[in-house]
PDB file of C-alpha atoms and ligand atoms in Angstrom:
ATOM      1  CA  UNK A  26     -20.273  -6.150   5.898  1.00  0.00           C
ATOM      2  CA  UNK A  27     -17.051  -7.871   4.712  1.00  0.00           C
ATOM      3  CA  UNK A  28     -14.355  -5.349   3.827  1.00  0.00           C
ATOM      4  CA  UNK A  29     -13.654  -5.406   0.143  1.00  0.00           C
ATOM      5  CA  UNK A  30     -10.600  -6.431  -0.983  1.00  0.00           C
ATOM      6  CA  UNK A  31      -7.304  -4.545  -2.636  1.00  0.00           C
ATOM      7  CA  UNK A  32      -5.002  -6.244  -4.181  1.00  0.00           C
ATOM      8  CA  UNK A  33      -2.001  -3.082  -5.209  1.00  0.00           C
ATOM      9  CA  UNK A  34       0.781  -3.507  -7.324  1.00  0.00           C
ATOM     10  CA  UNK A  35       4.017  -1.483  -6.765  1.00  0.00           C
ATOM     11  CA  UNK A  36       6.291  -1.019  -9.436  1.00  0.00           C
ATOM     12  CA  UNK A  37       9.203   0.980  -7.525  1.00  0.00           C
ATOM     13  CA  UNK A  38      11.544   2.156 -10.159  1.00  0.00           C
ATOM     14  CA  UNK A  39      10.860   0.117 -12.782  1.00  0.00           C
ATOM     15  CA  UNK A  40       8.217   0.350 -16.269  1.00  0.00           C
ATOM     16  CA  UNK A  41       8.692   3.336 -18.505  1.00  0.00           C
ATOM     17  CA  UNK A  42       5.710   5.192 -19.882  1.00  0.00           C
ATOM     18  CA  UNK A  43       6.312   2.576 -22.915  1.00  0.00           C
ATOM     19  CA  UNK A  44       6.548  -0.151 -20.978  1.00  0.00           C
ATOM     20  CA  UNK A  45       3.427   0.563 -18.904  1.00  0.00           C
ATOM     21  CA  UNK A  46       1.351   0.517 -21.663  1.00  0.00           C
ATOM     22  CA  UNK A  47       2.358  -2.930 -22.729  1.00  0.00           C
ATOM     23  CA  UNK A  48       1.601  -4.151 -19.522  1.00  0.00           C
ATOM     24  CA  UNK A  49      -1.882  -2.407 -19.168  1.00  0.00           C
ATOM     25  CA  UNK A  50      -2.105  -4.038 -22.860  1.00  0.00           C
ATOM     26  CA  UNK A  51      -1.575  -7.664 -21.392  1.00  0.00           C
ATOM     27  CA  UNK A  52      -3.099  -7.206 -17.971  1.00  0.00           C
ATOM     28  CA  UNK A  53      -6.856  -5.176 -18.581  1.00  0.00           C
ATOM     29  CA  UNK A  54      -8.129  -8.688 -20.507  1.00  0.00           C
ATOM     30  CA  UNK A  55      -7.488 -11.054 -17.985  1.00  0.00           C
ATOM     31  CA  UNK A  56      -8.728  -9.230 -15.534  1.00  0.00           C
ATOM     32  CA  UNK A  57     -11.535  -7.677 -17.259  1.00  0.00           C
ATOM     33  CA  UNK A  58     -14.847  -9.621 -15.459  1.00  0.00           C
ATOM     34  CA  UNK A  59     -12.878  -9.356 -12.009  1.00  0.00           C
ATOM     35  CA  UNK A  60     -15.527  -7.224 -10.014  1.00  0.00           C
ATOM     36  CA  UNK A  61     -14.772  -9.006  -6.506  1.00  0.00           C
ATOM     37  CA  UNK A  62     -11.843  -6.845  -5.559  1.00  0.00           C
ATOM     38  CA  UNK A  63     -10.321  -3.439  -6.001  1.00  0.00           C
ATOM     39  CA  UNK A  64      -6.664  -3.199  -8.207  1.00  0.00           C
ATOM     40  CA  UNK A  65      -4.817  -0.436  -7.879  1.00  0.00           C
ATOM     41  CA  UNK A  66      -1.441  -0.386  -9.700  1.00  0.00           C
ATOM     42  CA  UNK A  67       1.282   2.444  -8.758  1.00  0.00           C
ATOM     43  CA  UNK A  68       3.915   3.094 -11.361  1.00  0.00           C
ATOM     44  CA  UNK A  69       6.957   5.826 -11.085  1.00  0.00           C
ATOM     45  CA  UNK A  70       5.689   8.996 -11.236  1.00  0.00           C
ATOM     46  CA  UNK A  71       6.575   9.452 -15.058  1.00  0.00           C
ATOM     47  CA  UNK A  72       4.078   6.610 -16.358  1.00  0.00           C
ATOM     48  CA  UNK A  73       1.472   7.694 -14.257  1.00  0.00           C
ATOM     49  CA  UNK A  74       0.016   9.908 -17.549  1.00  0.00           C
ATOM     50  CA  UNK A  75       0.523   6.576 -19.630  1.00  0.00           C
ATOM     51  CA  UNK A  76      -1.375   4.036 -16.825  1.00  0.00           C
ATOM     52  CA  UNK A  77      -4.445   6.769 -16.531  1.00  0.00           C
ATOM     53  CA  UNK A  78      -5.000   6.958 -20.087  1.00  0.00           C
ATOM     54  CA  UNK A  79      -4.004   2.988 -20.439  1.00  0.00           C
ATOM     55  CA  UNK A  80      -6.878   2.122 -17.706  1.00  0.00           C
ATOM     56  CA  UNK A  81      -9.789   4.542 -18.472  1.00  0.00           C
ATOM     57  CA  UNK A  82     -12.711   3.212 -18.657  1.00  0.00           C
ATOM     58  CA  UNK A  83     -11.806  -0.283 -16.187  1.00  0.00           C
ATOM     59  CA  UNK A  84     -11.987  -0.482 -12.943  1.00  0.00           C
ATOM     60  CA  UNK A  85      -8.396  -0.732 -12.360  1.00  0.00           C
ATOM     61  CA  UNK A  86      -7.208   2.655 -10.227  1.00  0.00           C
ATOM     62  CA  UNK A  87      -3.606   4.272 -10.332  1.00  0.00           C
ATOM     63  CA  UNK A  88      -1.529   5.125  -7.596  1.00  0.00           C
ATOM     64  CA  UNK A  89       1.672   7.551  -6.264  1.00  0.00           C
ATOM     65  CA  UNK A  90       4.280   5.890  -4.855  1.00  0.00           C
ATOM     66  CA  UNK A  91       4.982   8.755  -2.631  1.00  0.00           C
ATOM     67  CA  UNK A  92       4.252  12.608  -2.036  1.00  0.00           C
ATOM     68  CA  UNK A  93       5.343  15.700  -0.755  1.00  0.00           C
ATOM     69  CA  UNK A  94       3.664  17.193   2.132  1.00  0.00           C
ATOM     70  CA  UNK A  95       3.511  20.543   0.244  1.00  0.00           C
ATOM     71  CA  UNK A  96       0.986  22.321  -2.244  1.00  0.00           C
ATOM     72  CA  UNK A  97       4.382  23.404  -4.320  1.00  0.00           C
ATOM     73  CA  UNK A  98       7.412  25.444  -3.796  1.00  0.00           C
ATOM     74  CA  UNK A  99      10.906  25.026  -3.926  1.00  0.00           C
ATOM     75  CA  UNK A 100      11.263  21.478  -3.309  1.00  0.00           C
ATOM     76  CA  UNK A 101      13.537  20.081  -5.804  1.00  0.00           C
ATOM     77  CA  UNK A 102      12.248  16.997  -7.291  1.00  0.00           C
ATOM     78  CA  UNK A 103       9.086  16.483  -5.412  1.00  0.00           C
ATOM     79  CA  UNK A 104       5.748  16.125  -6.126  1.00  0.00           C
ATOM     80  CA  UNK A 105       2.665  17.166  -4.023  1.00  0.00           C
ATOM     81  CA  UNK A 106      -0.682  15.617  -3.592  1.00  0.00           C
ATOM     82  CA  UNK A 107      -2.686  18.242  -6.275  1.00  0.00           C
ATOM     83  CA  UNK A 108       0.241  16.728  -8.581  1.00  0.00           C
ATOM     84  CA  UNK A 109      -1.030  13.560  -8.183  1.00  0.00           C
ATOM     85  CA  UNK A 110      -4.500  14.098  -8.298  1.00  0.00           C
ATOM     86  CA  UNK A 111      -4.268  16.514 -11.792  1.00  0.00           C
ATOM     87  CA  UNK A 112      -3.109  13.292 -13.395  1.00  0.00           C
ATOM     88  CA  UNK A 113      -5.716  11.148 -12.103  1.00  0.00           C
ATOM     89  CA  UNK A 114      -4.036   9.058  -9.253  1.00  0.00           C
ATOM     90  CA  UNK A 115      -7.005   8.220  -7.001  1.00  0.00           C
ATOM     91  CA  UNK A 116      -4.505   6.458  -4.444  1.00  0.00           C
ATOM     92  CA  UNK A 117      -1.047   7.035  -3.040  1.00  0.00           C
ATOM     93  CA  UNK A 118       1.651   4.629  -0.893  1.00  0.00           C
ATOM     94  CA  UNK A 119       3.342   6.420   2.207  1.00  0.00           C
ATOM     95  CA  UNK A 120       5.960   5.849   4.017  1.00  0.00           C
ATOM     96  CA  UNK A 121       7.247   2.384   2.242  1.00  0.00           C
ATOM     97  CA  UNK A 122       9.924   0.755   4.141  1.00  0.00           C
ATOM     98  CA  UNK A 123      12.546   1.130   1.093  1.00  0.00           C
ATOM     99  CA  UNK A 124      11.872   4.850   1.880  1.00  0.00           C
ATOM    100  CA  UNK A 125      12.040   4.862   5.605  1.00  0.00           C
ATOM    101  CA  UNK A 126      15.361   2.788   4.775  1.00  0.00           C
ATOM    102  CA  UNK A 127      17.122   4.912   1.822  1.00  0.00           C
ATOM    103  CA  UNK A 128      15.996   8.002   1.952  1.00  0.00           C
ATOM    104  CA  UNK A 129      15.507   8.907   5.594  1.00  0.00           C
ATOM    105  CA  UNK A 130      11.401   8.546   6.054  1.00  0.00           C
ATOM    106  CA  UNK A 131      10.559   8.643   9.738  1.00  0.00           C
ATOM    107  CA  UNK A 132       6.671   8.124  11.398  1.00  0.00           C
ATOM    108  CA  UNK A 133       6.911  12.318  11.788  1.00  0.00           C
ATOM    109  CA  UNK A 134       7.000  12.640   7.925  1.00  0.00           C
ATOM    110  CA  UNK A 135       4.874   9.890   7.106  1.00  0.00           C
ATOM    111  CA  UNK A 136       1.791  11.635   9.308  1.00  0.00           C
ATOM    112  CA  UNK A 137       2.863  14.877   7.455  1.00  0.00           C
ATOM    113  CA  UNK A 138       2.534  13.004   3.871  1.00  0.00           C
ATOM    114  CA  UNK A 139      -0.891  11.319   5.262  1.00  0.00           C
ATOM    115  CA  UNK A 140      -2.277  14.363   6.715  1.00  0.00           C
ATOM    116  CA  UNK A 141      -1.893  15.738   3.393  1.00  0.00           C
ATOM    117  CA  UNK A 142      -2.679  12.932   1.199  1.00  0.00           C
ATOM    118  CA  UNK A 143      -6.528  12.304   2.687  1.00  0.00           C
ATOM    119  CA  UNK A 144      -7.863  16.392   2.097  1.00  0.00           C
ATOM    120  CA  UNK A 145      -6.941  16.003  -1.290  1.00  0.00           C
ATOM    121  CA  UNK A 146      -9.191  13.212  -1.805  1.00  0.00           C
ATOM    122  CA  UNK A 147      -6.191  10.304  -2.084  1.00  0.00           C
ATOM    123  CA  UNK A 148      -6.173   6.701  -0.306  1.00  0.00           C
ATOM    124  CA  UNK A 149      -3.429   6.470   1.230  1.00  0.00           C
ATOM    125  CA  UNK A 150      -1.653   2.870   1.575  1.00  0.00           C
ATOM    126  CA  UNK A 151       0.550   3.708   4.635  1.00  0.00           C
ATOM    127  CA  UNK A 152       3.297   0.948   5.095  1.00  0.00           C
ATOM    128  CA  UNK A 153       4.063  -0.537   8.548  1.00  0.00           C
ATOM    129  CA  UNK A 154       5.970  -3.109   9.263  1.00  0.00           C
ATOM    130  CA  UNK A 155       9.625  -4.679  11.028  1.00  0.00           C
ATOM    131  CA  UNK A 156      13.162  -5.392  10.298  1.00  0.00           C
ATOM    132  CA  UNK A 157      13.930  -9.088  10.951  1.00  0.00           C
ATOM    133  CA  UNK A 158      16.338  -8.058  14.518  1.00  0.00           C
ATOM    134  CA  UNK A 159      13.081  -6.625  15.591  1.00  0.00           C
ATOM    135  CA  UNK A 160      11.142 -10.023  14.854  1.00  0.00           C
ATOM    136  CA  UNK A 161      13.620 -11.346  15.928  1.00  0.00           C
ATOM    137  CA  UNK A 162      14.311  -9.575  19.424  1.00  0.00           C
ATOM    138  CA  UNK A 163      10.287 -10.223  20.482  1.00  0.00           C
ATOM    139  CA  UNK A 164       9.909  -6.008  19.209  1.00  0.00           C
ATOM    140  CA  UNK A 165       7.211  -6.573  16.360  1.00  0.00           C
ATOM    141  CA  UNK A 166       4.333  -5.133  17.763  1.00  0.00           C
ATOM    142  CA  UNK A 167       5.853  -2.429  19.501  1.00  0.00           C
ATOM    143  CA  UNK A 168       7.735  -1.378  16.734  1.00  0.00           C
ATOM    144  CA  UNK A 169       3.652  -1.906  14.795  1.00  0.00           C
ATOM    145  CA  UNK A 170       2.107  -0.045  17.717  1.00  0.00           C
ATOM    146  CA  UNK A 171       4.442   2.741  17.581  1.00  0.00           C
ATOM    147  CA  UNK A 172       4.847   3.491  13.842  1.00  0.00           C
ATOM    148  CA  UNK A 173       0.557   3.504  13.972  1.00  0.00           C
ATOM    149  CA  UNK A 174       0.477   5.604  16.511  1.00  0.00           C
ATOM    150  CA  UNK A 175       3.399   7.838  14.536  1.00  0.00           C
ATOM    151  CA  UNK A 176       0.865   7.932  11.525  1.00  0.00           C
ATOM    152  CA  UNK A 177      -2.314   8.414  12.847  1.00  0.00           C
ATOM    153  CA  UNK A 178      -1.463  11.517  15.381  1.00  0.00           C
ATOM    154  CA  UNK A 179      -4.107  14.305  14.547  1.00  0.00           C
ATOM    155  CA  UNK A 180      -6.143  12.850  11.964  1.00  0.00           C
ATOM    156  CA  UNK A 181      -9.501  13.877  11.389  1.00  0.00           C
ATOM    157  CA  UNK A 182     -11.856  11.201  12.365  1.00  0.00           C
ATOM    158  CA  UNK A 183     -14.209  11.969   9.208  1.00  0.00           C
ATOM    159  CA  UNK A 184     -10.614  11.644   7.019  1.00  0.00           C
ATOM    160  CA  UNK A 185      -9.289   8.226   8.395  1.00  0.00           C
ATOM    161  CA  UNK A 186     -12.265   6.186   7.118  1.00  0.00           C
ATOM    162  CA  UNK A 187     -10.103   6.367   3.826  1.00  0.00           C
ATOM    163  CA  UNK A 188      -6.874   5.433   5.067  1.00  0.00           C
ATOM    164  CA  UNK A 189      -5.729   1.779   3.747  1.00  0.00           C
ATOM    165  CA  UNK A 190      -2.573   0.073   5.801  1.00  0.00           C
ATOM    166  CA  UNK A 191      -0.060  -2.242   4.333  1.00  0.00           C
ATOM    167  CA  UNK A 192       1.374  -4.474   6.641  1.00  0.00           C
ATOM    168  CA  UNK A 193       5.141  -5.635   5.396  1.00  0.00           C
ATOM    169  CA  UNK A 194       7.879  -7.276   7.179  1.00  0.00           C
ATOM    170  CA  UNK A 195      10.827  -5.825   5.868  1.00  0.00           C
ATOM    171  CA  UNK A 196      12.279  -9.373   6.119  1.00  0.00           C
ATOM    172  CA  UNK A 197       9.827 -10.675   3.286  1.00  0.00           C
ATOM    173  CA  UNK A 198      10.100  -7.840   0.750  1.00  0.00           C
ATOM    174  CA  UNK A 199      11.776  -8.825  -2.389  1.00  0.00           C
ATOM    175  CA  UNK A 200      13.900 -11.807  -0.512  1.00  0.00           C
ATOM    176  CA  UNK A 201      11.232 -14.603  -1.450  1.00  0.00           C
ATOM    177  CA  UNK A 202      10.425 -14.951   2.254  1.00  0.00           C
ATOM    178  CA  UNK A 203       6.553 -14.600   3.162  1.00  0.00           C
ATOM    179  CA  UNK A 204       5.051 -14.539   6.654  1.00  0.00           C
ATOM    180  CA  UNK A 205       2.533 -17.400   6.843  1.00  0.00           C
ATOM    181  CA  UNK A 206      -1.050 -16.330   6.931  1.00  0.00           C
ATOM    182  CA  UNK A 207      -0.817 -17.078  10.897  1.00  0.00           C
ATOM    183  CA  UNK A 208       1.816 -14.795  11.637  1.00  0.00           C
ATOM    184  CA  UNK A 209       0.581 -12.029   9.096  1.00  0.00           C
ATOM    185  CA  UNK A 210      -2.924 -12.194  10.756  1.00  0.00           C
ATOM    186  CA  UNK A 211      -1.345 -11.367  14.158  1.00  0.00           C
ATOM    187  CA  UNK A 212       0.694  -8.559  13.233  1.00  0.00           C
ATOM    188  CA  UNK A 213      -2.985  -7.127  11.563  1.00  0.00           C
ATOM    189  CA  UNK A 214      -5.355  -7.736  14.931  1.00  0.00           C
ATOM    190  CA  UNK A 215      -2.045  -5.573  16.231  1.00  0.00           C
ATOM    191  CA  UNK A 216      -2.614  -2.848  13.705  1.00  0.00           C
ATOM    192  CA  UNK A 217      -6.051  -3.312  14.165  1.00  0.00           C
ATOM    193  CA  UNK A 218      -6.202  -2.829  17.974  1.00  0.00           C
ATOM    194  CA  UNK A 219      -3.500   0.156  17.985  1.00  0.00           C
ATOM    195  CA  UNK A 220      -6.148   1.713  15.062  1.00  0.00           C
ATOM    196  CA  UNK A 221      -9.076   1.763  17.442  1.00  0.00           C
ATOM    197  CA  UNK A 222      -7.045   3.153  20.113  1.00  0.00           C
ATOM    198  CA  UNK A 223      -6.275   6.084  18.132  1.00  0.00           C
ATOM    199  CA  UNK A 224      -9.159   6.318  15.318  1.00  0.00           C
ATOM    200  CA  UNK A 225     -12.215   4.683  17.103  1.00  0.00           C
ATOM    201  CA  UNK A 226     -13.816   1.305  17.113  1.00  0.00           C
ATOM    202  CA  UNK A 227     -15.976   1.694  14.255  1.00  0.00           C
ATOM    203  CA  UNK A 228     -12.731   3.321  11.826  1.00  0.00           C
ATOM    204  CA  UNK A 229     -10.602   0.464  13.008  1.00  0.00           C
ATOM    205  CA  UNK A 230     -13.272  -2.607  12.086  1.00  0.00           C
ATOM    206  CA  UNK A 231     -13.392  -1.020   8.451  1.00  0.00           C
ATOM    207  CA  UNK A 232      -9.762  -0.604   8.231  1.00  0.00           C
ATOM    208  CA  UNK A 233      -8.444  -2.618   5.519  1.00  0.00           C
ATOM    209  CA  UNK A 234      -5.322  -4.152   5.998  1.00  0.00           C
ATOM    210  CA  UNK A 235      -3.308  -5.025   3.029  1.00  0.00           C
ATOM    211  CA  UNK A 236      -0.583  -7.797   3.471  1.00  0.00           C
ATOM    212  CA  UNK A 237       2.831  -7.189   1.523  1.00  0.00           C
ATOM    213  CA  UNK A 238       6.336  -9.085   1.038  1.00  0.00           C
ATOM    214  CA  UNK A 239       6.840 -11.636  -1.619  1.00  0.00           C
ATOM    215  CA  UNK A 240       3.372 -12.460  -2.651  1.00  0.00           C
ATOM    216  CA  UNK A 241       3.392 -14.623  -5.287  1.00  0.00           C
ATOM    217  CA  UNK A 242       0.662 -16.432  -7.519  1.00  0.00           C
ATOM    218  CA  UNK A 243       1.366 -19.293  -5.446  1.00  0.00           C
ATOM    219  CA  UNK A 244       0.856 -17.748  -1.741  1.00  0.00           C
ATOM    220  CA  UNK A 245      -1.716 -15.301  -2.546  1.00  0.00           C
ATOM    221  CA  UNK A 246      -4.724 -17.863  -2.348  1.00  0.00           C
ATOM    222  CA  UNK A 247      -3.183 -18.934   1.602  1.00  0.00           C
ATOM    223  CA  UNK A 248      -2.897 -15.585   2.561  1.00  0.00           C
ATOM    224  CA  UNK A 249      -6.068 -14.038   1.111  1.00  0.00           C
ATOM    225  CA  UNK A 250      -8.121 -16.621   2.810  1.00  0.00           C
ATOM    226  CA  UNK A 251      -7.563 -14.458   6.339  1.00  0.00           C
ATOM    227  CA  UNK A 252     -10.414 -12.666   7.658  1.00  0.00           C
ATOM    228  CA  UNK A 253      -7.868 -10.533   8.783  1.00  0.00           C
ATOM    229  CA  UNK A 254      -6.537  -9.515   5.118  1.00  0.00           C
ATOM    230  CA  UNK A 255      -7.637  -6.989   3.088  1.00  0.00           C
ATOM    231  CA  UNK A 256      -5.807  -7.642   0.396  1.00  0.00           C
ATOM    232  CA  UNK A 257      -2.011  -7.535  -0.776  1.00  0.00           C
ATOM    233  CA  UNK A 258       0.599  -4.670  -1.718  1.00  0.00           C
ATOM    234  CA  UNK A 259       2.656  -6.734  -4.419  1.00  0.00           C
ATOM    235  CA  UNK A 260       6.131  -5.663  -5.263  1.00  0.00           C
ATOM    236  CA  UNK A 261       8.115  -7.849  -7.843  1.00  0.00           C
ATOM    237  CA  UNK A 262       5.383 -10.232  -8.457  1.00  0.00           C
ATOM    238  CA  UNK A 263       3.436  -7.385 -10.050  1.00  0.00           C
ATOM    239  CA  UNK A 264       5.097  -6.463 -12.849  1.00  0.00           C
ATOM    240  CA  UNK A 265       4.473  -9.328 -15.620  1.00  0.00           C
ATOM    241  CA  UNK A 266       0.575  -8.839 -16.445  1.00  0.00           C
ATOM    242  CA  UNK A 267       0.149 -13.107 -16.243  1.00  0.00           C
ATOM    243  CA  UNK A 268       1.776 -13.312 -12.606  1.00  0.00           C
ATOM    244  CA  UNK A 269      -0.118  -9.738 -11.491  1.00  0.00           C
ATOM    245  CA  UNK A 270      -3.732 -11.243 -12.647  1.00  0.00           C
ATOM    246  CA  UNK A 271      -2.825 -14.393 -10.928  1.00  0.00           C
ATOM    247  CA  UNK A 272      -2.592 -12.764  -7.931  1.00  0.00           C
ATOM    248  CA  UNK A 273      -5.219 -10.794  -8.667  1.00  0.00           C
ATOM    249  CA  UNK A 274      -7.754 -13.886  -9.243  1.00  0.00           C
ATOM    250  CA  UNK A 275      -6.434 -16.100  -6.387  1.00  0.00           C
TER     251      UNK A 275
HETATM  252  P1  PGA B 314       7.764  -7.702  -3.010  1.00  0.00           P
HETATM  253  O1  PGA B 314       7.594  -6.159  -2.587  1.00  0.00           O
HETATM  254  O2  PGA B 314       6.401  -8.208  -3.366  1.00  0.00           O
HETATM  255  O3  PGA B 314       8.712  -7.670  -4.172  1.00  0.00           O
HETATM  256  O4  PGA B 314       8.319  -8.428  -1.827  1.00  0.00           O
HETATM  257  C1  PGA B 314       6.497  -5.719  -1.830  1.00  0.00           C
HETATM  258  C2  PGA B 314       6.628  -4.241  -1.537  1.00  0.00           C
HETATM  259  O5  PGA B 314       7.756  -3.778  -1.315  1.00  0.00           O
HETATM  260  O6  PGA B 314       5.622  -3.494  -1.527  1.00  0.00           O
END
């Protein structure tokens, strides 16, 4: 069976509640008879409210950007997977490289987040991926082998059937640079091989493997035509409705 494709938009700090109800307003008709793939969208955490109510009754899921590994406490301005859930996120993205880079993310938290993420019923999107020296310096799939590796210790095998990777070069994201459908297919049969050492042959072949950095309606079609990708994590391109459901109907 083909893996189904998801094609995940990530706001990062941008839509208000307001906002994100024009956009839902714009993008639910054009993608309306669009039953081939999954869309997820993943606004800041205070539009989430506004994007559940906005997509009821589509098939258009909501998403975290992030998580705390914790039920609750005293954790100043986090929010914990139960948070998420209450408000109807069915999916959540760990350990995004703009994370890892501002505010201190290593592999270590980014199993914590997962390993708490998949009992509460999310789907994680866990972000992998390298900084351009690494590419650069022949690291890339050490640097893909060990942040897997990082992510996956200790997770139930009956769990990881749900968890959902984004491959993004930190060099593409936001910069208008995109790995060609060659190199981004490598970097996955990586991912993929590292996820059957630790999770099993049979996890690893369902695996979907989301491509991000600088998709665009004009590379999506390229890159989506890869056996090897899943589908696309979509950062700047994903916040006008027209561009978003041009992605989203490559
Ligand atoms: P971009 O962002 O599409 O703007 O490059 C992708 C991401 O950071 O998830």
């Amino acid at each position: 069976m083909p893996r189904k494709k998801l094609i995940a938009a990530n706001w990062k700090m941008y839509k208000t509640p307001a906002e994100t109800r024009e956009f839902f307003r714009a993008f639910l008709p054009l993608v309306a008879e669009h039953a081939r793939d999954e869309i997820v969208v993943c606004p800041p955490f205070v539009s989430l409210p506004a994007a559940v109510e906005e997509v009821r009754g589509s098939r258009v899921g909501i998403g975290g950007q992030d998580l705390f590994w914790e039920k609750e406490g005293a954790y100043t301005g986090e929010i914990s997977a139960g948070m998420l859930t209450a408000v109807g996120c069915t999916h959540v993205i760990i350990g995004h490289s703009e994370r890892r880079q501002y505010f201190g993310e290593t592999d270590d938290s980014v199993n914590r987040k997962l390993r708490c993420a998949l009992p509460a019923g999310l789907i994680p999107i866990v972000c992998v991926g390298e900084v351009l020296q690494e590419r650069e310096a022949g690291l890339t799939e050490e640097v893909l082998r060990r942040q897997c590796v990082g992510a996956f210790r200790t997770i139930p095998g009956e769990q990881a059937a749900r968890i959902t990777i984004a491959y993004e070069p930190i060099w593409a994201i936001g910069t208008g640079m995109t790995a060609t459908p060659q190199m981004a297919t490598e970097a996955h049969l990586i991912i993929r091989d590292e996820a059957s050492e630790q999770l099993g042959r049979d996890i690893a072949r369902n695996l979907r493997i989301l491509y991000g950095g600088s998709v665009k309606p004009e590379n999506a079609a390229g890159l989506m035509a890869q056996e090897e990708i899943d589908g696309a994590l979509v950062g700047g391109a994903s916040l006008k409705a027209e561009s978003f459901a041009a992605i989203v109907r490559y």
